[in-house]
XYZ file of C-alpha atoms in Angstrom:
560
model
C 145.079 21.024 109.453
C 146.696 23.308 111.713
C 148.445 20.605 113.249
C 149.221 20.418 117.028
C 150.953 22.708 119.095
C 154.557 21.521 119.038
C 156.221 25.255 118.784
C 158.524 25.717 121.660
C 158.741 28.696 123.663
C 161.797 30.647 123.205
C 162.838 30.391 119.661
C 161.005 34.028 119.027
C 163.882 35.992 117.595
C 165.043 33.313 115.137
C 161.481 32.761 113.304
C 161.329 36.600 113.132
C 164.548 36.172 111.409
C 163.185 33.356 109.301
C 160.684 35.409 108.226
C 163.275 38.546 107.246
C 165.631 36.120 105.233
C 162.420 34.848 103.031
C 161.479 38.056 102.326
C 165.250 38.781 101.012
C 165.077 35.642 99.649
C 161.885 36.238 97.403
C 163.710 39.631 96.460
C 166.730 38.606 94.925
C 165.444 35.475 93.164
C 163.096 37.836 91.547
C 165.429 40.116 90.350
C 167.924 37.501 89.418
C 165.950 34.796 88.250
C 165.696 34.270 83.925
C 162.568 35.139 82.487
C 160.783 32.763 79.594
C 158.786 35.350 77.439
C 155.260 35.808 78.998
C 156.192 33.665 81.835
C 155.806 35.671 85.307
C 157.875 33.292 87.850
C 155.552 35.521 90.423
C 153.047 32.683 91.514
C 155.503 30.149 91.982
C 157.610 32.539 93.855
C 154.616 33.738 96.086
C 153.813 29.990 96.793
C 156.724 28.811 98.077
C 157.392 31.771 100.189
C 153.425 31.650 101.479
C 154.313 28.041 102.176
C 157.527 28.973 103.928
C 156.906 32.320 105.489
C 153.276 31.827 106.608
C 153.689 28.786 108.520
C 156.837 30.286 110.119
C 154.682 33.653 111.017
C 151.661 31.164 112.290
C 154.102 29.742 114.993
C 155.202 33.255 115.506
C 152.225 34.528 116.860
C 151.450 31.535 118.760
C 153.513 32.810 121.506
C 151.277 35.598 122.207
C 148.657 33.240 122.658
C 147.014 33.186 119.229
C 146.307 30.411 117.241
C 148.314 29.782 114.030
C 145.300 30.448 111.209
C 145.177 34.281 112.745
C 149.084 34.065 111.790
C 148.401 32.609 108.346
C 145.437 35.417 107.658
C 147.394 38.364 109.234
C 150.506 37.136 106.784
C 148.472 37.246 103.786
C 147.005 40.543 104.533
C 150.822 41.675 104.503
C 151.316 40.844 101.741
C 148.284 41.140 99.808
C 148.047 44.701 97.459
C 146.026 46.788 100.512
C 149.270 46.950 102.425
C 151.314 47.573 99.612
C 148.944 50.481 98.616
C 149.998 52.295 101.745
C 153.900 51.488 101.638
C 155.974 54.569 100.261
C 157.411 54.044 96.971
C 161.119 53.839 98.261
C 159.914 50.182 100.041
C 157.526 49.005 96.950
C 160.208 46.484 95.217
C 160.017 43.697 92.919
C 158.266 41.603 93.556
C 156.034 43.662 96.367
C 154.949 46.453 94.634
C 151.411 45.558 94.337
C 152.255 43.000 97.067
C 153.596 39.741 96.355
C 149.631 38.129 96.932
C 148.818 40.392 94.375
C 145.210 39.681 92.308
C 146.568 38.298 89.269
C 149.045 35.810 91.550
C 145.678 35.629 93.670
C 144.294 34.366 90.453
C 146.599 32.023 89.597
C 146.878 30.127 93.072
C 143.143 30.039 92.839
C 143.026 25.808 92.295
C 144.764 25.371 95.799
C 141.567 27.299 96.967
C 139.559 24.911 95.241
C 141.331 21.944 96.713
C 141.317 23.352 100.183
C 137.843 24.176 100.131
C 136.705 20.280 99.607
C 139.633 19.159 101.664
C 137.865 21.320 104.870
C 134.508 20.370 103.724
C 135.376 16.663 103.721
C 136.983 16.698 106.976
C 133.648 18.561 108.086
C 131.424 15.930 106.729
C 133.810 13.097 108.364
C 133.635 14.570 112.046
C 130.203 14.334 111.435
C 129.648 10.558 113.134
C 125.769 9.082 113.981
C 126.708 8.003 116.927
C 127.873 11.384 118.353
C 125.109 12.485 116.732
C 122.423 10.636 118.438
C 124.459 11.399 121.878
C 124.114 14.768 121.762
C 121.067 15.378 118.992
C 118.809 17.132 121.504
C 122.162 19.992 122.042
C 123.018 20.034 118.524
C 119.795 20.934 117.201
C 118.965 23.117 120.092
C 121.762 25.477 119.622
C 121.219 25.293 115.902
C 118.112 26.270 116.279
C 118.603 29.173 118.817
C 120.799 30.471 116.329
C 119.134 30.537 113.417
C 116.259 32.030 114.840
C 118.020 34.508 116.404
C 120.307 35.784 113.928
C 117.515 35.838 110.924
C 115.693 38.461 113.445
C 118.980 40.095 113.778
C 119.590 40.348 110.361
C 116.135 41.603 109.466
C 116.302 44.497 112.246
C 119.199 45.585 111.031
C 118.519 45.668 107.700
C 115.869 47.902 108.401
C 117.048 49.716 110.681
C 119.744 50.573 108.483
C 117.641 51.453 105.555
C 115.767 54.642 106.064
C 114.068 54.008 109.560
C 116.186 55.554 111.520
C 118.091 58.668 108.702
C 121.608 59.096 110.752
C 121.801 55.588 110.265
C 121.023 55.249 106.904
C 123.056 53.082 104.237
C 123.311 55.083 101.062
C 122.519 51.819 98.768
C 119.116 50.854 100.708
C 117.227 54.258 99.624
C 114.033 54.237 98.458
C 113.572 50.055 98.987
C 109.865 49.273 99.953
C 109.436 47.360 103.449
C 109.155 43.858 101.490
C 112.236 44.235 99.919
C 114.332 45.392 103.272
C 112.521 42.389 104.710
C 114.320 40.048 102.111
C 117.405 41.545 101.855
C 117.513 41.190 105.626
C 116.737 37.887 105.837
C 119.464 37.454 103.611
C 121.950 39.135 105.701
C 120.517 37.270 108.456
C 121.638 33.992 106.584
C 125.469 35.377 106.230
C 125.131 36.025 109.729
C 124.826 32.374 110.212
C 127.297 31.038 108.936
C 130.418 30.297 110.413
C 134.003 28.815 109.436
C 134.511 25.481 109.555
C 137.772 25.181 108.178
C 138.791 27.672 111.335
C 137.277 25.603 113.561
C 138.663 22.083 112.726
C 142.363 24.162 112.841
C 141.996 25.833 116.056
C 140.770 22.325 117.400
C 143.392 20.747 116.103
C 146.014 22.862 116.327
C 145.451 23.173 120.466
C 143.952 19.403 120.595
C 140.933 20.297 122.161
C 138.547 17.306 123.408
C 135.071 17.159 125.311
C 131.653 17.630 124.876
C 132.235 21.675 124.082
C 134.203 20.673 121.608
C 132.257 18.074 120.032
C 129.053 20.268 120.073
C 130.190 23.434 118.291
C 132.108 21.121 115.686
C 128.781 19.033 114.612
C 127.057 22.544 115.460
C 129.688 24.495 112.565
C 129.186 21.525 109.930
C 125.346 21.506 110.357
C 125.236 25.151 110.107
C 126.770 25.578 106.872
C 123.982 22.702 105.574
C 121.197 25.510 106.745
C 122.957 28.523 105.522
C 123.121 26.974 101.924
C 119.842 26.169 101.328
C 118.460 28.998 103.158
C 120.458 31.338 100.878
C 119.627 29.844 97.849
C 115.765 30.577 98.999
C 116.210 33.754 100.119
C 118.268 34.546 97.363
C 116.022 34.025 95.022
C 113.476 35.584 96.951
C 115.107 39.320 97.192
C 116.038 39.202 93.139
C 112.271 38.941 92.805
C 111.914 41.444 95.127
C 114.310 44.314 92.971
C 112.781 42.869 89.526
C 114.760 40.159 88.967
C 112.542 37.587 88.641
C 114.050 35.984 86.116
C 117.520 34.764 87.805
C 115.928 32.125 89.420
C 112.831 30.753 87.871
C 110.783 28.388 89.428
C 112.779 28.535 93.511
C 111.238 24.877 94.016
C 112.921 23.563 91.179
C 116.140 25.529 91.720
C 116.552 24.412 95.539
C 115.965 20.967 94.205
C 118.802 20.870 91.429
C 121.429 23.049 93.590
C 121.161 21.916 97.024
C 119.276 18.033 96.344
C 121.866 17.824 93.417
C 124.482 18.733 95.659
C 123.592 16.044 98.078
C 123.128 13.363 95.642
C 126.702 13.658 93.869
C 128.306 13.803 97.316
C 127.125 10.568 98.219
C 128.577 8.946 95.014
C 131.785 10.623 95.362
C 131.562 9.510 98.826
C 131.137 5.846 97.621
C 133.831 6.058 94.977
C 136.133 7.514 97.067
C 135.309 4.289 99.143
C 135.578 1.789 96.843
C 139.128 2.928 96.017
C 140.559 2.907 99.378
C 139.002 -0.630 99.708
C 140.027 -2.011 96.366
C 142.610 -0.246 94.858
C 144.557 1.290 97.912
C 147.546 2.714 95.460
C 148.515 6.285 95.150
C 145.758 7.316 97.234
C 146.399 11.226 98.116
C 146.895 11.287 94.280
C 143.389 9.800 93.853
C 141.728 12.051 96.465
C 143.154 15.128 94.234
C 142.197 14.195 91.240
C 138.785 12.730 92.589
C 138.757 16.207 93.943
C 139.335 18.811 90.962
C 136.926 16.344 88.966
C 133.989 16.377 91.187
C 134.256 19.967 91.306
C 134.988 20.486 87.470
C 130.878 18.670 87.379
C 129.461 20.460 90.215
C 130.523 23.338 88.528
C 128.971 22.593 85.028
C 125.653 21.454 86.831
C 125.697 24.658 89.142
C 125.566 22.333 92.600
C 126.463 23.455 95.832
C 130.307 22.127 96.073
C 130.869 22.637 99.719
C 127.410 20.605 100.455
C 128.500 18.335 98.092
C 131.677 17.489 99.674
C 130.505 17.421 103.026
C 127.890 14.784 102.222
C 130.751 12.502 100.544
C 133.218 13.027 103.908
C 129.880 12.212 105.543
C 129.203 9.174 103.693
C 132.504 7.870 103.511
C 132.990 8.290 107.077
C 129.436 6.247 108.228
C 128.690 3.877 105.739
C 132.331 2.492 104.724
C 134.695 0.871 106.804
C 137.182 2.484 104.091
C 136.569 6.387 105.741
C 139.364 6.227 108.393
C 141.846 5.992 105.842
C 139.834 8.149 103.378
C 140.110 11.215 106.543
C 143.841 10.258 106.904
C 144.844 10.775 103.820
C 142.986 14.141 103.908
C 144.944 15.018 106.919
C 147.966 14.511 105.594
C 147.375 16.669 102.392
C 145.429 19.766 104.617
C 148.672 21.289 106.389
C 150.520 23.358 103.437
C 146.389 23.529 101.349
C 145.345 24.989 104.672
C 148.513 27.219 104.999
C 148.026 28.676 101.235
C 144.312 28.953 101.563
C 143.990 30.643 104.763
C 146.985 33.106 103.734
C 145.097 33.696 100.246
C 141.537 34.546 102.770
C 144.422 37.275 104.360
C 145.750 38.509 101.039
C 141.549 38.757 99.726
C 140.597 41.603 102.906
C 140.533 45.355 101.796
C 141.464 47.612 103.814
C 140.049 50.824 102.609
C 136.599 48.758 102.550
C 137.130 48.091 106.234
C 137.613 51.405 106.584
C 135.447 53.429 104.581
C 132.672 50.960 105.974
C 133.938 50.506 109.494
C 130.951 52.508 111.563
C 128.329 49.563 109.587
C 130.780 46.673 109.778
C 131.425 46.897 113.371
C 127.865 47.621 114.394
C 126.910 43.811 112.073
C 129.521 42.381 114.134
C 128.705 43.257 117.494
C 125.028 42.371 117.003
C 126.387 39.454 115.107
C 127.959 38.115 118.336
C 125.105 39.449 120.810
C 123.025 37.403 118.473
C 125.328 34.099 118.477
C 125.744 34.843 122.574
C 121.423 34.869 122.885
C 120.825 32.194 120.334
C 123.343 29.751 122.134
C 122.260 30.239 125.853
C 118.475 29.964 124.379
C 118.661 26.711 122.146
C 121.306 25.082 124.670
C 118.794 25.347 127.601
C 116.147 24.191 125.244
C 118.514 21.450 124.321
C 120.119 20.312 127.383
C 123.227 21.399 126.697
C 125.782 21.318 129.480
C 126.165 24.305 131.331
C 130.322 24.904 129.737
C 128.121 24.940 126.492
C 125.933 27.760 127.003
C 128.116 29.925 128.944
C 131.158 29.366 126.493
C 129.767 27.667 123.173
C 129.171 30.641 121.554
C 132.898 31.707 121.274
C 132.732 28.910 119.024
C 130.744 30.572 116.346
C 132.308 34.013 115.638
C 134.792 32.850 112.703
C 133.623 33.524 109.531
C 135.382 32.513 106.185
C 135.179 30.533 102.899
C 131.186 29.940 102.379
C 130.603 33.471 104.457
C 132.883 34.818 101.479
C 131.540 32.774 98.515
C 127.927 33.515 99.337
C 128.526 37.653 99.984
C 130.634 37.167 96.586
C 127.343 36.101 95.318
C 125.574 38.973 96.286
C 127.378 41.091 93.418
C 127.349 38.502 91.003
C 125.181 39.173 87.646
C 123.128 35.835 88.344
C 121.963 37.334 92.195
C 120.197 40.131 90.053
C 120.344 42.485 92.742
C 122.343 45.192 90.876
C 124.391 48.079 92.401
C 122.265 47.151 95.814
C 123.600 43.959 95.669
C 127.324 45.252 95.256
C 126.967 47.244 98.276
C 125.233 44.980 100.384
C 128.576 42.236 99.295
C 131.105 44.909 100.472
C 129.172 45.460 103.640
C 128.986 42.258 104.218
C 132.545 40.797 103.277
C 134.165 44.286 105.790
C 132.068 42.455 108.536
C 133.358 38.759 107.605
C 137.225 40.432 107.800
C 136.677 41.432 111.112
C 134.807 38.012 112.484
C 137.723 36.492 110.393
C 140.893 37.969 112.456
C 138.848 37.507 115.781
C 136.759 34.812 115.394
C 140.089 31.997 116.221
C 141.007 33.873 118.535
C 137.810 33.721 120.638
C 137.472 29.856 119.970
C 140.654 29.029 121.454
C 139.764 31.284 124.510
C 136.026 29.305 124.525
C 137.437 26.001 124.547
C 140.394 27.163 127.069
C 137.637 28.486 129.333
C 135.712 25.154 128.927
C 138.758 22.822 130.271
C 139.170 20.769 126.969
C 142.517 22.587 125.377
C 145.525 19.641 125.247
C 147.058 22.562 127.893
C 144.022 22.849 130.303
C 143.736 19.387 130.559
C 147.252 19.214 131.739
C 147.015 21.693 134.164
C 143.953 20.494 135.796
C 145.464 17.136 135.533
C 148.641 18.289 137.965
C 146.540 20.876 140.302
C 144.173 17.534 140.835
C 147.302 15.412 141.843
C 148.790 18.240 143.612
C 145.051 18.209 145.867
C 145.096 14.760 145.853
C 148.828 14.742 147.216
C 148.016 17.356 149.552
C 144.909 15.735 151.043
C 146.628 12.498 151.276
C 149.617 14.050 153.182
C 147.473 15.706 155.596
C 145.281 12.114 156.306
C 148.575 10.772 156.426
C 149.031 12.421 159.951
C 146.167 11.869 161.557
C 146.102 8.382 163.896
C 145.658 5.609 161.865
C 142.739 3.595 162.581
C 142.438 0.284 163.786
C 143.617 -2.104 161.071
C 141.593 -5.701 160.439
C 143.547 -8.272 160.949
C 145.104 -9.741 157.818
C 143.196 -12.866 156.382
C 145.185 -16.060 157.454
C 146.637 -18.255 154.029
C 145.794 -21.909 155.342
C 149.043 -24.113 153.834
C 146.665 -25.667 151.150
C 148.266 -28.889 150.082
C 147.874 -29.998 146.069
C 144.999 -32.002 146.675
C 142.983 -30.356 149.607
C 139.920 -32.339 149.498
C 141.347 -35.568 148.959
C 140.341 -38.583 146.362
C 136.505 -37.379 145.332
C 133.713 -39.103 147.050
C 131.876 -41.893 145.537
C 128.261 -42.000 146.715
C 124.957 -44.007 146.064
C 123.602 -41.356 144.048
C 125.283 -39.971 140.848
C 123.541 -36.834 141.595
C 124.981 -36.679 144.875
C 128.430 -37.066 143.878
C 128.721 -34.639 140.976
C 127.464 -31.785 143.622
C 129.954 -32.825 146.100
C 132.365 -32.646 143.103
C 130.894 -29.271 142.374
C 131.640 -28.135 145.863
C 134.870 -29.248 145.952
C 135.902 -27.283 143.172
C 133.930 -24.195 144.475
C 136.090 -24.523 147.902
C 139.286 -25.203 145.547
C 138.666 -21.863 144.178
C 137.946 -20.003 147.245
C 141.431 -20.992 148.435
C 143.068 -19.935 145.424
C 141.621 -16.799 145.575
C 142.573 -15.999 149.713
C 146.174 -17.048 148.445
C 146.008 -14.737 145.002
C 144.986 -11.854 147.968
C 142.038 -10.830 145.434
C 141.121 -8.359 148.326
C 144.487 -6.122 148.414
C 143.726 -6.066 144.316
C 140.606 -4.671 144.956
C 141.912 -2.594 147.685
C 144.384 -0.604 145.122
C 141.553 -0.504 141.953
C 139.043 1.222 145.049
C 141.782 3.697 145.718
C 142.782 4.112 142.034
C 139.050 4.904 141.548
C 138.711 7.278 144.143
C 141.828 9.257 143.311
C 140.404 9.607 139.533
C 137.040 10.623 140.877
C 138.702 13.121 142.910
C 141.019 14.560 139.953
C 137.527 15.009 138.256
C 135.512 16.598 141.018
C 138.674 19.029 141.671
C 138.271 19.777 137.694
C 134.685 20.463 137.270
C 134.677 22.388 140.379
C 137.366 24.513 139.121
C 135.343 25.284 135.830
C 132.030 26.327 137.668
């Protein structure tokens, strides 16, 4: 993914001049480069730069504190064609003047967003283990739940709220809707509000190398989530094109939710075991395989009309439980997700509007804060219900805020001509997708403060790791000076000799004499063990002990 932290802390100036020499870099190989007719060298130009450039400006703004995926989406939105709108012409060059992400290069580089989409959605599905599961089932499903629940109602209300109940609030596009079909149309808001980023999440956990139950919560939490938000889409979906008239995009919504999200399922489990029986049997070229497996798995679920992210996440998920094969299947994925994950999250960047954000901005930031009021309530409800720890429910929810590829593919779907939902449907997506921007360049940012705030960053760990052995120092320093008290005399070694107990008794009764054999051995051992000194062993493990418990009393107590 993201990668650990390995940037070092000075080094700020020279990346920043990295980043200037690409760009004049990119510049003159466009304007010197030879042109094939009809071939525009632009994608290839804008990949290797993206490649280049982005990762350089991710490490960049990881000395402010930010994680690098807010780098990689600020970069793209850079240069993506809403900045270059606003530049003035004397700085719009070749190859920036509708910004080197432009939407035909966006078009082109649109496989890698296919690849990276399954590549998160497998690693999703492979962090997804039954035995964390069971562990923590009862916090999982509480928080889940709290959420959902929540955020449909918040959805709903706003919806409403938002179209015609209260007239200085009204949105333009909900005029005239009947009650029934606000109520749909919220619930399916209420379903975008759901959803979450996964691929955000496993980055910003990897890239500060977070670990602990937080942690492993709002991962399973994120993977789950996207399950729900699927399925309760496609029902909703369907529910709010019969609602406007379209009753027809659908059909039968039993039968669709069978074929989409049960089809999705069921080819994700076979991929799942082919992947498997590769790594197992074949074990050559594998990162090739996993592409190709990849782009044809998708190529199907794509003729079939299955979900592709479900479908993925049930194959990481199957390949990680029910094959000893999934280890290396999730390695080889990590080593192919670093530049994917650099491209894709750039391309997210490149995809945000600005004059959307703006000309949308009072609606969009009102979703957003109820959003995360909603995410904040849901959490601290379903994690008391759950008996999640107490780091969970006062910090868990930073977790959530991210929003990204399945937030954007389903409010995509809104305006699409299958939805049905017509030129309500188009504004609803662009109301939507201004509010996903926002939870996009925050959201990161809020998980890494979450997990800092919960002890279980790679850093945190550290530092509570030296203030507990700086306490621990201190307190032993200070006992250290007080009068020592009486010490028990040390345990005289008798001078055993080789044979302490002498030729082995022969007595009447066989019985007899294999006890007394018996006990001689017992005493043999008993001497061996005053002469090992088992006690000063036990002596250093019970102070070893006590120093750890310490180190973790000093920790927790520093979190509460």
């Amino acid at each position: 993914m993201s990668g650990p932290s390995t940037t070092p802390r000075g080094g700020g100036i020279a990346k920043t001049v990295i980043v200037a020499l690409l760009v004049a870099g990119v510049v003159l190989l466009y304007r010197f480069e030879s042109r094939s007719e009809g071939v525009d060298p632009t994608a290839m130009l804008a990949l290797g730069f993206v490649v280049l450039a982005s990762y350089t400006f991710g490490q960049l703004v990881e000395r402010i504190g930010l994680p690098h995926i807010t780098g990689y989406l600020v970069a793209g939105l850079l240069l993506g064609p809403s900045v270059a709108s606003l530049l003035p012409a004397a700085l719009r060059v070749e190859p920036f003047v509708d910004g080197l992400l432009s939407n035909s290069v966006q078009s082109q580089l649109s496989p890698l967003k296919t690849l990276a989409v399954a590549l998160i959605a497998l690693t999703a599905g492979g962090e997804l283990k039954l035995d964390a599961l069971r562990r923590g089932v009862r916090a999982i499903l509480g928080v889940l739940g709290g959420q959902v629940v929540v955020l449909l109602a918040t959805g709903i209300a706003f919806v409403v709220a938002i179209g015609g109940t209260i007239p200085a609030i009204a949105f333009p596009a909900f005029g005239g809707l009947e009650l029934p079909t606000l109520l749909a149309l919220g619930a399916v808001v209420g379903t975008l509000a759901i959803a979450t980023s996964p691929a955000a999440t496993i980055a910003v956990i990897n890239g500060v190398r977070a670990r602990g139950p937080v942690t492993s919560t709002v991962l399973a939490t994120v993977v789950l989530i996207d399950v729900v938000v699927v399925v309760l889409f496609s029902g909703f979906g369907a529910l709010s094109s019969q609602a406007l008239g379209a009753s027809g995009a659908y059909g039968d919504l039993a039968l669709y939710l069978l074929e989409h999200v049960g089809g999705g399922v069921l080819l994700g489990a076979v991929a799942g075991g082919v992947m498997a029986l590769y790594f197992r049997y074949v074990k050559q070229e594998e990162w090739l395989f996993l592409v190709g497996a990849i782009y044809t798995t998708s190529y199907v679920a794509a003729q079939i009309d299955v979900d592709v992210v479900l479908l993925f996440i049930t194959a990481g998920f199957v390949t990680a439980n029910f094959s000893r094969e999934g280890d290396a299947v999730l390695a080889t994925v990590e080593r192919l997700s670093l530049p994917v994950y650099v491209v894709f999250f750039t391309l997210a960047g490149a995809h945000l509007e600005l004059g959307d954000l703006a000309r949308l901005a009072p609606f969009a930031v009102a979703f957003v804060a109820l959003r995360a009021g909603g995410i904040y309530v849901g959490t601290r409800l379903g994690g008391a219900l759950g008996g999640a720890s107490d780091a969970m429910k006062r910090h868990g929810w930073l977790g959530f805020v991210a929003q990204a590829g399945v937030a954007i593919t389903l409010a995509d779907h809104l305006a699409s001509e299958r939805m049905g939902l017509g030129d309500v449907g188009r504004q609803l997506s662009t109301l939507v997708i201004a509010a996903i921007a926002l939870n996009e360049l925050v959201g990161p940012v809020l998980l890494k403060l979450g997990l800092t705030r919960a002890g279980e960053t790679e850093a945190t760990r550290a530092d509570d790791d030296a203030e507990a052995d700086a306490e621990v120092a201190e307190a032993q320093a200070r006992a250290s000076v007080r009068p020592e008290p009486r010490q028990i005399e040390p345990w005289p070694v008798p001078e055993v000799a080789r044979d302490a107990w002498g030729t082995p008794p022969r007595l009447a009764s066989t019985e007899l004499t294999r006890r007394a054999r018996e006990l001689a051995h017992d005493l043999g051992q008993i001497a061996r063990d005053v002469a090992d000194e088992p006690l000063a062993r036990f002596h250093e493990g019970a102070l070893a002990y006590v120093r750890e418990l310490r180190r973790e009393f000093l920790r927790l107590h520093r979190r509460v």
